Each structure stands twice: as structure tokens, then as C-alpha cells.
mmCIF file of C-alpha atoms in Angstrom:
data_model
loop_
_atom_site.group_PDB
_atom_site.id
_atom_site.type_symbol
_atom_site.label_atom_id
_atom_site.label_comp_id
_atom_site.label_asym_id
_atom_site.label_seq_id
_atom_site.Cartn_x
_atom_site.Cartn_y
_atom_site.Cartn_z
ATOM 1 C CA VAL A 1 22.496 -108.509 85.639
ATOM 2 C CA PRO A 2 25.101 -105.709 85.558
ATOM 3 C CA LYS A 3 26.793 -107.061 82.431
ATOM 4 C CA ALA A 4 25.107 -108.839 79.523
ATOM 5 C CA GLY A 5 26.011 -112.508 79.318
ATOM 6 C CA THR A 6 26.488 -113.030 83.056
ATOM 7 C CA LEU A 7 23.019 -114.187 84.132
ATOM 8 C CA GLU A 8 24.217 -117.643 85.164
ATOM 9 C CA GLU A 9 27.011 -116.143 87.256
ATOM 10 C CA CYS A 10 24.597 -113.743 88.956
ATOM 11 C CA ILE A 11 22.255 -116.581 89.915
ATOM 12 C CA ALA A 12 25.162 -118.669 91.219
ATOM 13 C CA ALA A 13 26.392 -115.717 93.295
ATOM 14 C CA SER A 14 22.941 -115.408 94.886
ATOM 15 C CA GLY A 15 23.138 -119.009 96.080
ATOM 16 C CA LYS A 16 20.109 -120.127 94.080
ATOM 17 C CA ASP A 17 19.765 -123.277 91.978
ATOM 18 C CA LEU A 18 18.890 -122.080 88.485
ATOM 19 C CA THR A 19 17.362 -125.464 87.609
ATOM 20 C CA LYS A 20 14.664 -124.869 90.248
ATOM 21 C CA ILE A 21 13.757 -121.275 89.430
ATOM 22 C CA ARG A 22 10.127 -120.867 88.420
ATOM 23 C CA ASN A 23 9.492 -117.119 88.640
ATOM 24 C CA LEU A 24 12.118 -114.737 87.284
ATOM 25 C CA LYS A 25 12.235 -110.956 87.098
ATOM 26 C CA LEU A 26 15.321 -109.437 85.516
ATOM 27 C CA THR A 27 16.856 -105.956 85.572
ATOM 28 C CA GLY A 28 20.096 -104.736 84.011
ATOM 29 C CA GLN A 29 21.344 -106.018 80.659
ATOM 30 C CA ILE A 30 21.073 -109.374 78.884
ATOM 31 C CA ASN A 31 21.994 -110.909 75.533
ATOM 32 C CA TYR A 32 21.597 -114.126 73.516
ATOM 33 C CA ALA A 33 23.774 -116.068 75.989
ATOM 34 C CA ASP A 34 21.424 -115.213 78.844
ATOM 35 C CA PHE A 35 18.427 -116.385 76.815
ATOM 36 C CA ALA A 36 20.313 -119.646 76.190
ATOM 37 C CA VAL A 37 20.623 -120.117 79.967
ATOM 38 C CA MET A 38 16.906 -119.491 80.475
ATOM 39 C CA LYS A 39 15.994 -121.789 77.611
ATOM 40 C CA GLY A 40 18.340 -124.682 78.250
ATOM 41 C CA LYS A 41 19.080 -124.711 81.973
ATOM 42 C CA MET A 42 16.018 -123.254 83.706
ATOM 43 C CA THR A 43 13.957 -126.395 83.377
ATOM 44 C CA TYR A 44 10.953 -125.169 85.360
ATOM 45 C CA LEU A 45 10.870 -121.502 84.330
ATOM 46 C CA THR A 46 7.193 -120.547 84.399
ATOM 47 C CA ALA A 47 6.940 -116.756 84.676
ATOM 48 C CA LEU A 48 9.380 -114.312 83.070
ATOM 49 C CA ASN A 49 9.280 -110.546 83.621
ATOM 50 C CA LEU A 50 11.633 -108.589 81.343
ATOM 51 C CA LYS A 51 9.909 -105.221 81.740
ATOM 52 C CA GLU A 52 12.908 -103.402 83.246
ATOM 53 C CA VAL A 53 15.672 -105.220 81.379
ATOM 54 C CA ARG A 54 17.729 -103.891 78.454
ATOM 55 C CA ILE A 55 18.484 -106.414 75.719
ATOM 56 C CA VAL A 56 21.588 -105.824 73.598
ATOM 57 C CA ASN A 57 20.543 -104.027 70.380
ATOM 58 C CA ASP A 58 16.960 -103.933 71.726
ATOM 59 C CA TYR A 59 16.385 -107.195 69.882
ATOM 60 C CA ILE A 60 15.083 -110.525 71.194
ATOM 61 C CA PRO A 61 17.281 -113.103 69.417
ATOM 62 C CA ALA A 62 15.954 -115.705 67.003
ATOM 63 C CA SER A 63 14.743 -118.869 68.775
ATOM 64 C CA ALA A 64 15.427 -117.173 72.134
ATOM 65 C CA LEU A 65 12.952 -119.314 74.084
ATOM 66 C CA GLU A 66 11.655 -121.530 71.288
ATOM 67 C CA GLY A 67 9.935 -124.657 72.607
ATOM 68 C CA LYS A 68 9.955 -123.489 76.257
ATOM 69 C CA GLU A 69 6.834 -125.429 77.171
ATOM 70 C CA SER A 70 7.045 -124.597 80.888
ATOM 71 C CA LEU A 71 6.612 -120.844 80.238
ATOM 72 C CA THR A 72 3.095 -119.608 81.015
ATOM 73 C CA PHE A 73 3.586 -115.877 81.673
ATOM 74 C CA LEU A 74 5.663 -113.274 79.815
ATOM 75 C CA VAL A 75 6.228 -109.535 80.158
ATOM 76 C CA LEU A 76 8.262 -107.995 77.346
ATOM 77 C CA PRO A 77 10.855 -105.225 77.885
ATOM 78 C CA ASP A 78 9.699 -101.620 77.816
ATOM 79 C CA ARG A 79 12.495 -100.917 75.337
ATOM 80 C CA LEU A 80 12.382 -103.152 72.278
ATOM 81 C CA LEU A 81 12.796 -102.700 68.506
ATOM 82 C CA SER A 82 12.347 -106.200 67.134
ATOM 83 C CA ILE A 83 11.468 -109.784 68.070
ATOM 84 C CA GLY A 84 13.490 -112.376 66.160
ATOM 85 C CA ASP A 85 12.466 -115.417 64.123
ATOM 86 C CA ALA A 86 10.756 -118.136 66.201
ATOM 87 C CA ALA A 87 11.691 -116.321 69.431
ATOM 88 C CA PHE A 88 8.764 -117.827 71.375
ATOM 89 C CA CYS A 89 7.644 -120.425 68.852
ATOM 90 C CA ASP A 90 6.049 -123.547 70.368
ATOM 91 C CA CYS A 91 5.756 -122.027 73.849
ATOM 92 C CA THR A 92 2.516 -123.968 74.025
ATOM 93 C CA SER A 93 1.718 -123.094 77.656
ATOM 94 C CA LEU A 94 2.142 -119.331 77.226
ATOM 95 C CA SER A 95 -1.236 -117.854 78.103
ATOM 96 C CA GLY A 96 -3.173 -114.651 78.700
ATOM 97 C CA ASN A 97 -2.408 -111.361 76.978
ATOM 98 C CA ILE A 98 0.795 -110.266 75.279
ATOM 99 C CA SER A 99 1.278 -106.503 75.357
ATOM 100 C CA PHE A 100 3.900 -105.297 72.893
ATOM 101 C CA PRO A 101 5.768 -102.119 73.947
ATOM 102 C CA GLU A 102 5.711 -98.780 72.165
ATOM 103 C CA GLY A 103 8.814 -98.490 70.022
ATOM 104 C CA LEU A 104 8.556 -102.030 68.664
ATOM 105 C CA VAL A 105 8.907 -101.915 64.870
ATOM 106 C CA SER A 106 8.865 -105.544 63.692
ATOM 107 C CA ILE A 107 7.941 -109.055 64.786
ATOM 108 C CA GLU A 108 9.791 -111.612 62.684
ATOM 109 C CA LYS A 109 8.491 -114.844 61.172
ATOM 110 C CA ALA A 110 7.110 -117.604 63.404
ATOM 111 C CA ALA A 111 7.889 -115.558 66.542
ATOM 112 C CA PHE A 112 4.791 -116.823 68.386
ATOM 113 C CA ARG A 113 3.772 -119.709 66.139
ATOM 114 C CA ASN A 114 1.781 -122.426 67.907
ATOM 115 C CA CYS A 115 1.418 -120.475 71.160
ATOM 116 C CA LYS A 116 -2.018 -122.004 71.257
ATOM 117 C CA ASN A 117 -3.020 -120.757 74.715
ATOM 118 C CA LEU A 118 -2.541 -117.040 74.082
ATOM 119 C CA ALA A 119 -5.814 -115.177 74.573
ATOM 120 C CA SER A 120 -5.242 -111.666 73.199
ATOM 121 C CA LEU A 121 -2.696 -109.289 71.664
ATOM 122 C CA ASN A 122 -2.063 -105.569 72.139
ATOM 123 C CA PHE A 123 0.041 -103.993 69.396
ATOM 124 C CA PRO A 124 1.900 -100.648 69.678
ATOM 125 C CA THR A 125 1.326 -97.740 67.310
ATOM 126 C CA THR A 126 4.960 -98.026 66.151
ATOM 127 C CA LEU A 127 4.651 -101.531 64.677
ATOM 128 C CA THR A 128 5.129 -101.536 60.888
ATOM 129 C CA ARG A 129 5.687 -105.191 60.010
ATOM 130 C CA ILE A 130 4.509 -108.615 61.140
ATOM 131 C CA GLY A 131 6.548 -111.394 59.520
ATOM 132 C CA LYS A 132 7.733 -111.327 55.909
ATOM 133 C CA GLU A 133 5.780 -110.846 52.700
ATOM 134 C CA LEU A 134 7.635 -113.742 51.055
ATOM 135 C CA GLY A 135 9.187 -116.805 52.639
ATOM 136 C CA TYR A 136 8.683 -120.553 52.965
ATOM 137 C CA ILE A 137 5.050 -121.472 53.639
ATOM 138 C CA GLY A 138 2.386 -119.625 55.589
ATOM 139 C CA TYR A 139 1.542 -122.195 58.240
ATOM 140 C CA TRP A 140 5.256 -122.509 59.059
ATOM 141 C CA ASP A 141 6.441 -118.885 58.761
ATOM 142 C CA GLY A 142 3.378 -117.206 60.256
ATOM 143 C CA VAL A 143 4.088 -115.036 63.302
ATOM 144 C CA PHE A 144 0.893 -116.065 65.105
ATOM 145 C CA ALA A 145 0.029 -119.146 63.031
ATOM 146 C CA HIS A 146 -1.913 -121.776 64.985
ATOM 147 C CA CYS A 147 -2.506 -119.476 67.951
ATOM 148 C CA ASN A 148 -6.004 -120.899 67.949
ATOM 149 C CA GLY A 149 -6.660 -119.874 71.555
ATOM 150 C CA LEU A 150 -6.784 -116.203 70.577
ATOM 151 C CA CYS A 151 -10.266 -114.877 71.275
ATOM 152 C CA CYS A 152 -10.302 -111.162 70.565
ATOM 153 C CA GLU A 153 -10.889 -108.472 67.984
ATOM 154 C CA LEU A 154 -7.776 -107.850 65.932
ATOM 155 C CA VAL A 155 -6.676 -104.212 66.182
ATOM 156 C CA LEU A 156 -3.834 -103.463 63.778
ATOM 157 C CA PRO A 157 -1.725 -100.278 64.138
ATOM 158 C CA GLU A 158 -2.359 -97.512 61.624
ATOM 159 C CA ASN A 159 1.355 -97.485 60.664
ATOM 160 C CA MET A 160 1.345 -101.139 59.602
ATOM 161 C CA GLU A 161 2.938 -101.647 56.174
ATOM 162 C CA VAL A 162 3.316 -105.427 55.786
ATOM 163 C CA ILE A 163 1.276 -108.325 57.148
ATOM 164 C CA GLY A 164 3.501 -111.269 56.313
ATOM 165 C CA MET A 165 2.633 -114.719 55.069
ATOM 166 C CA GLY A 166 0.622 -116.862 57.460
ATOM 167 C CA SER A 167 0.608 -114.106 60.098
ATOM 168 C CA PHE A 168 -2.737 -115.167 61.590
ATOM 169 C CA TYR A 169 -3.150 -118.513 59.857
ATOM 170 C CA ASN A 170 -5.565 -120.843 61.675
ATOM 171 C CA CYS A 171 -6.681 -118.327 64.287
ATOM 172 C CA PRO A 172 -10.440 -119.006 64.200
ATOM 173 C CA GLY A 173 -11.035 -117.213 67.503
ATOM 174 C CA LEU A 174 -10.338 -113.778 66.035
ATOM 175 C CA TYR A 175 -13.722 -112.157 65.610
ATOM 176 C CA GLY A 176 -15.449 -109.016 64.371
ATOM 177 C CA GLN A 177 -14.742 -106.850 61.353
ATOM 178 C CA LEU A 178 -11.164 -106.688 60.088
ATOM 179 C CA HIS A 179 -9.860 -103.147 59.651
ATOM 180 C CA LEU A 180 -6.792 -102.955 57.408
ATOM 181 C CA PRO A 181 -4.605 -99.857 57.989
ATOM 182 C CA GLU A 182 -4.408 -97.304 55.173
ATOM 183 C CA SER A 183 -0.594 -97.548 55.180
ATOM 184 C CA LEU A 184 -0.653 -101.268 54.352
ATOM 185 C CA THR A 185 1.216 -102.172 51.135
ATOM 186 C CA ALA A 186 1.276 -105.982 51.161
ATOM 187 C CA ILE A 187 -0.557 -108.988 52.588
ATOM 188 C CA GLY A 188 1.310 -112.295 52.453
ATOM 189 C CA SER A 189 -0.053 -115.668 51.428
ATOM 190 C CA ASP A 190 -2.404 -117.331 53.936
ATOM 191 C CA ALA A 191 -2.119 -114.263 56.187
ATOM 192 C CA PHE A 192 -5.700 -114.678 57.416
ATOM 193 C CA GLY A 193 -6.295 -118.219 56.185
ATOM 194 C CA GLY A 194 -8.646 -120.120 58.465
ATOM 195 C CA CYS A 195 -9.778 -117.000 60.362
ATOM 196 C CA THR A 196 -13.374 -118.168 60.210
ATOM 197 C CA GLY A 197 -14.547 -115.856 62.998
ATOM 198 C CA LEU A 198 -13.982 -112.626 61.041
ATOM 199 C CA THR A 199 -17.248 -111.070 59.838
ATOM 200 C CA GLY A 200 -18.668 -107.977 58.160
ATOM 201 C CA SER A 201 -17.236 -106.070 55.221
ATOM 202 C CA LEU A 202 -13.616 -105.662 54.172
ATOM 203 C CA LYS A 203 -12.065 -102.521 52.719
ATOM 204 C CA ILE A 204 -8.785 -102.914 50.850
ATOM 205 C CA PRO A 205 -6.601 -99.796 51.387
ATOM 206 C CA GLN A 206 -5.446 -97.719 48.406
ATOM 207 C CA ALA A 207 -1.756 -98.301 49.226
ATOM 208 C CA ILE A 208 -2.007 -102.080 48.761
ATOM 209 C CA CYS A 209 0.257 -103.316 45.949
ATOM 210 C CA THR A 210 0.095 -107.072 46.524
ATOM 211 C CA ILE A 211 -2.316 -109.595 48.024
ATOM 212 C CA HIS A 212 -0.733 -113.039 47.825
ATOM 213 C CA GLU A 213 -2.547 -116.335 47.279
ATOM 214 C CA GLY A 214 -4.817 -117.642 50.000
ATOM 215 C CA ALA A 215 -4.606 -114.418 52.013
ATOM 216 C CA PHE A 216 -8.264 -114.712 53.057
ATOM 217 C CA ASP A 217 -8.799 -118.408 52.464
#
């Protein structure tokens, strides 16, 4: 895609029917309009590889592929600063591992909420914030709320400052001891609510200023 916003034109020029595309690898530049094409017109889109693509402002727009139930496989761009609100929310078929690229700073509220078939997460060292400390309600705002297919140890980056409300709400498959980064300043309400698989001891870092209600319910 040589110019952001022209994905549909590029596919038409190639002679392909975008409504029948299942596997898509993109290079070049894209923006919110291109995500709208993938979300609304690519009915059967199953696998999406964005590794070599440049998104305008290095930001995946809010609700970019929200509710894309056909999507099972996702590779994020190598260059990315932030993932917007509800970007992949309710992508209930999305499975396997999500590897977040180095350089990513924030993942906004509900970005992967109810992606119940995700198995594991790999966070970059640059990530400082997951969701928002304050908002609506944890089970709705949580970045990974209801991702109850996750079955892994949760490894949080040492630069993490905020774990927002409901971030890992109802993720009982997370297991092992939870290590909270020393740079952490706030844990939102219900952040780890329902994480019944976590075990061992818990050390609260010295930098913590606020632990909201139900954080470890």
C-alpha cells in the first residue's frame, strides 16, 4: 500500500475480490480507513500479518478490528507506539501468542477484551502502561479482561508504571507467582480480579501510591 488509505484500491487493482480474502500480509503504509476496509468489507479475513507495515502515527486506531470474529491469527507491526481503545476487542477467535513489539509504550483500555482464545502474551521492555488507572468498570475497561484462554506465567516489563482497571480480570489461566515491577505506581480496580491461578507470595513495590478496590479479588 504505497499511500495510506488506499488499501481497497490496491486490492481492486490486483484483480482480487476483497470479500474473499482470508490471508493478508501488508507492506507500505495504512491508516484508520484501511482498518475500516479490513473490518467491514473483508468478511472472511482469518490471518493478518502487519509486521512490515507502517501505521500512521504508529498507532492502531480505537476499535480498529473490534468484533472481527473471523480473525484467528495476528502479527503486529514492528514499529508501534500505542494500541487504541477496544482495537481487537471481541475478536473471539484470535488464538495463539501475541508478541508485542519493542517500542510499544501503551495498550489502551479493552484493547483485547474477550479475546478468549488467546494462549499467551509477550510484552516488550518499553511498555509502561496497560489500560487506565481510572475509568468505567473493570470487567468492561480491562485490556485483557475475560481472556480466560490465557495459560501462561505473566511477565510484566520492569518499566511498567500503571496496570489499569480490570487489566487481567477473569483470567484464571494465569499461573505462578506474580512479580510486580519496582517502577509500578498504580494498580487499578479489579486489575487481577478472578486470577485464581496465581500462587505464592506477593511483594508490593515501594513506588506504589494507589491500589484500587478489588485489585486482587
